[in-house]
CSV table of C-alpha atoms in Angstrom, one decimal:
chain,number,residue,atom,x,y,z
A,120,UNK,CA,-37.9,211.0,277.1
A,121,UNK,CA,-39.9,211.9,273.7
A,122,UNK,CA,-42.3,209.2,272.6
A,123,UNK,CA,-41.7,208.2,269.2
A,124,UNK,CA,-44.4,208.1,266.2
A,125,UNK,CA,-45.4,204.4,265.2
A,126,UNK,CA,-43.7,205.9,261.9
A,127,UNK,CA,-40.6,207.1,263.4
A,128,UNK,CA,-40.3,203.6,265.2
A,129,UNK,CA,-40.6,202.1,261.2
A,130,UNK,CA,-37.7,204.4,260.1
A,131,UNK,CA,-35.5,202.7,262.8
A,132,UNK,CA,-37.0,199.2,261.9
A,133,UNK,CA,-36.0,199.3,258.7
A,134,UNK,CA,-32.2,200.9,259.3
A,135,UNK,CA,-31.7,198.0,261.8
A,136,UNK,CA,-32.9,195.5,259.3
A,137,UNK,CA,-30.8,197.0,256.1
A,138,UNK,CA,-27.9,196.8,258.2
A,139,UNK,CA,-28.2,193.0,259.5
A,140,UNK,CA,-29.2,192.1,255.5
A,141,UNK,CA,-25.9,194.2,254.5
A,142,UNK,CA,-24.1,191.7,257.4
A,143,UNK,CA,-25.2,188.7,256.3
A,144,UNK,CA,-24.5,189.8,252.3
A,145,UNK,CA,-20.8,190.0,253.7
A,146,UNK,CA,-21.1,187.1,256.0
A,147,UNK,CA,-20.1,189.3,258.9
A,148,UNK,CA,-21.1,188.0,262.5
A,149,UNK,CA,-23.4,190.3,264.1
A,150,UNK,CA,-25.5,190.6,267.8
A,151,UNK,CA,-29.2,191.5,266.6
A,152,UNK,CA,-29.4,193.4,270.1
A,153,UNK,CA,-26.9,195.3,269.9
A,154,UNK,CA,-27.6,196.8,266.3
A,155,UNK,CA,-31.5,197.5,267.6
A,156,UNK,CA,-29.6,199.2,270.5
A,157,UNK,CA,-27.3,201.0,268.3
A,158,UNK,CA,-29.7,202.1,265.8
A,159,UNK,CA,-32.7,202.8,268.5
A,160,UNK,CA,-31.1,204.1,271.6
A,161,UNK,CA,-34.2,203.3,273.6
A,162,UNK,CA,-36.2,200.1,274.6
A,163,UNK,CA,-38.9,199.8,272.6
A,164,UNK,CA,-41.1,196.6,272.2
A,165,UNK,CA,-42.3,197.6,269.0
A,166,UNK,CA,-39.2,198.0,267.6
A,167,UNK,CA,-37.8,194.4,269.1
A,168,UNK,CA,-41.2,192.2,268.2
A,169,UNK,CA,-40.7,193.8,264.5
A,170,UNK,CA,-37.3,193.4,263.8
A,171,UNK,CA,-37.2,190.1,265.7
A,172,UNK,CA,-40.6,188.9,263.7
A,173,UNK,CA,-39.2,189.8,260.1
A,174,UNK,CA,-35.9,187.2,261.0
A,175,UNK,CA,-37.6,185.0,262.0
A,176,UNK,CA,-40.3,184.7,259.2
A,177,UNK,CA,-37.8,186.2,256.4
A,178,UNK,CA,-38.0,182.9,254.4
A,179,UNK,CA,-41.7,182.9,254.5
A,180,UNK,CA,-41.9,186.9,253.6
A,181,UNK,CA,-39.7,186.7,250.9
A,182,UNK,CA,-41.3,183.7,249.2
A,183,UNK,CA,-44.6,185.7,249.4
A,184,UNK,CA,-42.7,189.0,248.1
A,185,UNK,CA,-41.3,187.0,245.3
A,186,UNK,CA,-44.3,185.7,244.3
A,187,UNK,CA,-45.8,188.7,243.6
A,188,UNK,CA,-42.9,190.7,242.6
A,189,UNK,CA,-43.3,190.2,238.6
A,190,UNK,CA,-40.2,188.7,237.0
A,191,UNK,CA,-38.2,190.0,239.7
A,192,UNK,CA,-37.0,188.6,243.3
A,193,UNK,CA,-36.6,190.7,246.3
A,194,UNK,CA,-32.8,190.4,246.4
A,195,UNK,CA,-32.5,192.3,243.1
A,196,UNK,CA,-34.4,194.8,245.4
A,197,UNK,CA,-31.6,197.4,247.2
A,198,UNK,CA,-31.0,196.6,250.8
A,199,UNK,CA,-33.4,199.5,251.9
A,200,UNK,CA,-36.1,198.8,249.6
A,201,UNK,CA,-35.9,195.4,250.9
A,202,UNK,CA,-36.1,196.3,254.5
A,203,UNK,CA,-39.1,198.0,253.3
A,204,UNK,CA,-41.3,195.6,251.5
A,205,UNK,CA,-40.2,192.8,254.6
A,206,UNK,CA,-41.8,195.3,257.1
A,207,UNK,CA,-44.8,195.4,255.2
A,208,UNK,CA,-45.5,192.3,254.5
A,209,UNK,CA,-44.3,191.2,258.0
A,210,UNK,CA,-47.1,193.8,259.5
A,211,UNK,CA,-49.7,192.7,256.8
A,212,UNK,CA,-49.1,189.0,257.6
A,213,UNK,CA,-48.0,188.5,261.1
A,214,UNK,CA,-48.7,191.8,262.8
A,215,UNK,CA,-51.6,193.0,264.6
A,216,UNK,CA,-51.2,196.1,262.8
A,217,UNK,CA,-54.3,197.4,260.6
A,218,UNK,CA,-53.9,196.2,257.0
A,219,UNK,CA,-54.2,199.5,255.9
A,220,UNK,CA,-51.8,200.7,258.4
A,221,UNK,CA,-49.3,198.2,257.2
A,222,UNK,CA,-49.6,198.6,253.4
A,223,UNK,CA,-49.4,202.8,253.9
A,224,UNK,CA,-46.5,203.0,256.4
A,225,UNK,CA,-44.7,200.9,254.1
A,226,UNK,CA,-45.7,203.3,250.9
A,227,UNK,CA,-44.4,206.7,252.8
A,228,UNK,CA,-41.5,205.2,253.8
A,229,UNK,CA,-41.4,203.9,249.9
A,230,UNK,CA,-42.0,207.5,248.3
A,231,UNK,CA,-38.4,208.9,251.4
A,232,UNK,CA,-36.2,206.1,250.2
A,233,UNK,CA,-37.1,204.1,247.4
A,234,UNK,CA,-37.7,205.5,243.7
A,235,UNK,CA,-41.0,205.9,242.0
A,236,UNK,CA,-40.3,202.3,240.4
A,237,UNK,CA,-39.5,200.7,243.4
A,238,UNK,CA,-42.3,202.3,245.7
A,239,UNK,CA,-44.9,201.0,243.3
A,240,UNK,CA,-43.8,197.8,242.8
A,241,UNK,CA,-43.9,197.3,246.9
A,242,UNK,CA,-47.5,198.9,246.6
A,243,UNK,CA,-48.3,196.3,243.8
A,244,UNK,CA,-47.2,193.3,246.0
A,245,UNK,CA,-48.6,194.7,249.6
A,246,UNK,CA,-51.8,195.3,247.5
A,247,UNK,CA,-51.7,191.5,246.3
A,248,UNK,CA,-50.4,190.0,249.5
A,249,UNK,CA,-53.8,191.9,251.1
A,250,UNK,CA,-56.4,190.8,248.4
A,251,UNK,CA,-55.1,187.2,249.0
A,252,UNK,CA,-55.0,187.0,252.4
């Protein structure tokens, strides 16, 4: 079985967390497990620790996004851009994953799925979030 890329691992991260944030929008029941197995196919720890961390630290990540997020809160953000800047800042934070790591992972997968706006404004508030650390 192919080894995925730390970055591959991300993409799936943040599908598995847009879909649980577009359950709990609808107030739909859902089985965390089963969407990580769903969306990932294989057992993967990184994977599980991040999507697992970002729940359970999403009040403290978004209170950090929106306080740098000028005049703006992370739920304005769309579901993906959201899964985006929670992975960052979850890796920045929490993580053991190089700060630089964590702010550029979060930036590529800005500039795939996010528009130019959007992918600075998550740069502006990773960049923050690192400088006051």
């Amino acid at each position: 079985m192919e080894q995925l890329s730390r970055s591959e691992l991300r993409k799936q991260i943040m599908t598995i967390l847009y879909q649980i944030n577009i359950y709990e929008n609808n107030k739909m029941q859902y089985n965390i497990d089963e969407i990580i197995k769903d969306v990932a196919k294989i057992d993967n720890e990184f994977v599980k620790e991040t999507v697992y961390g970002v729940i359970t630290y999403k009040n403290e990540i978004d209170e950090l996004a929106n306080k740098y997020l000028n005049k703006w809160t992370i739920n304005r953000l769309g579901n993906t851009d959201q899964a985006i800047l929670r992975i960052g800042i979850y890796e920045l934070i929490y993580a053991n994953t190089p700060d630089i790591v964590a702010i550029n992972e979060a930036i590529e997968l800005a500039k795939i799925y996010s528009d130019d706006d959007v992918r600075k404004m998550i740069n502006g508030v990773l960049d923050k979030i690192l400088h006051n650390k």
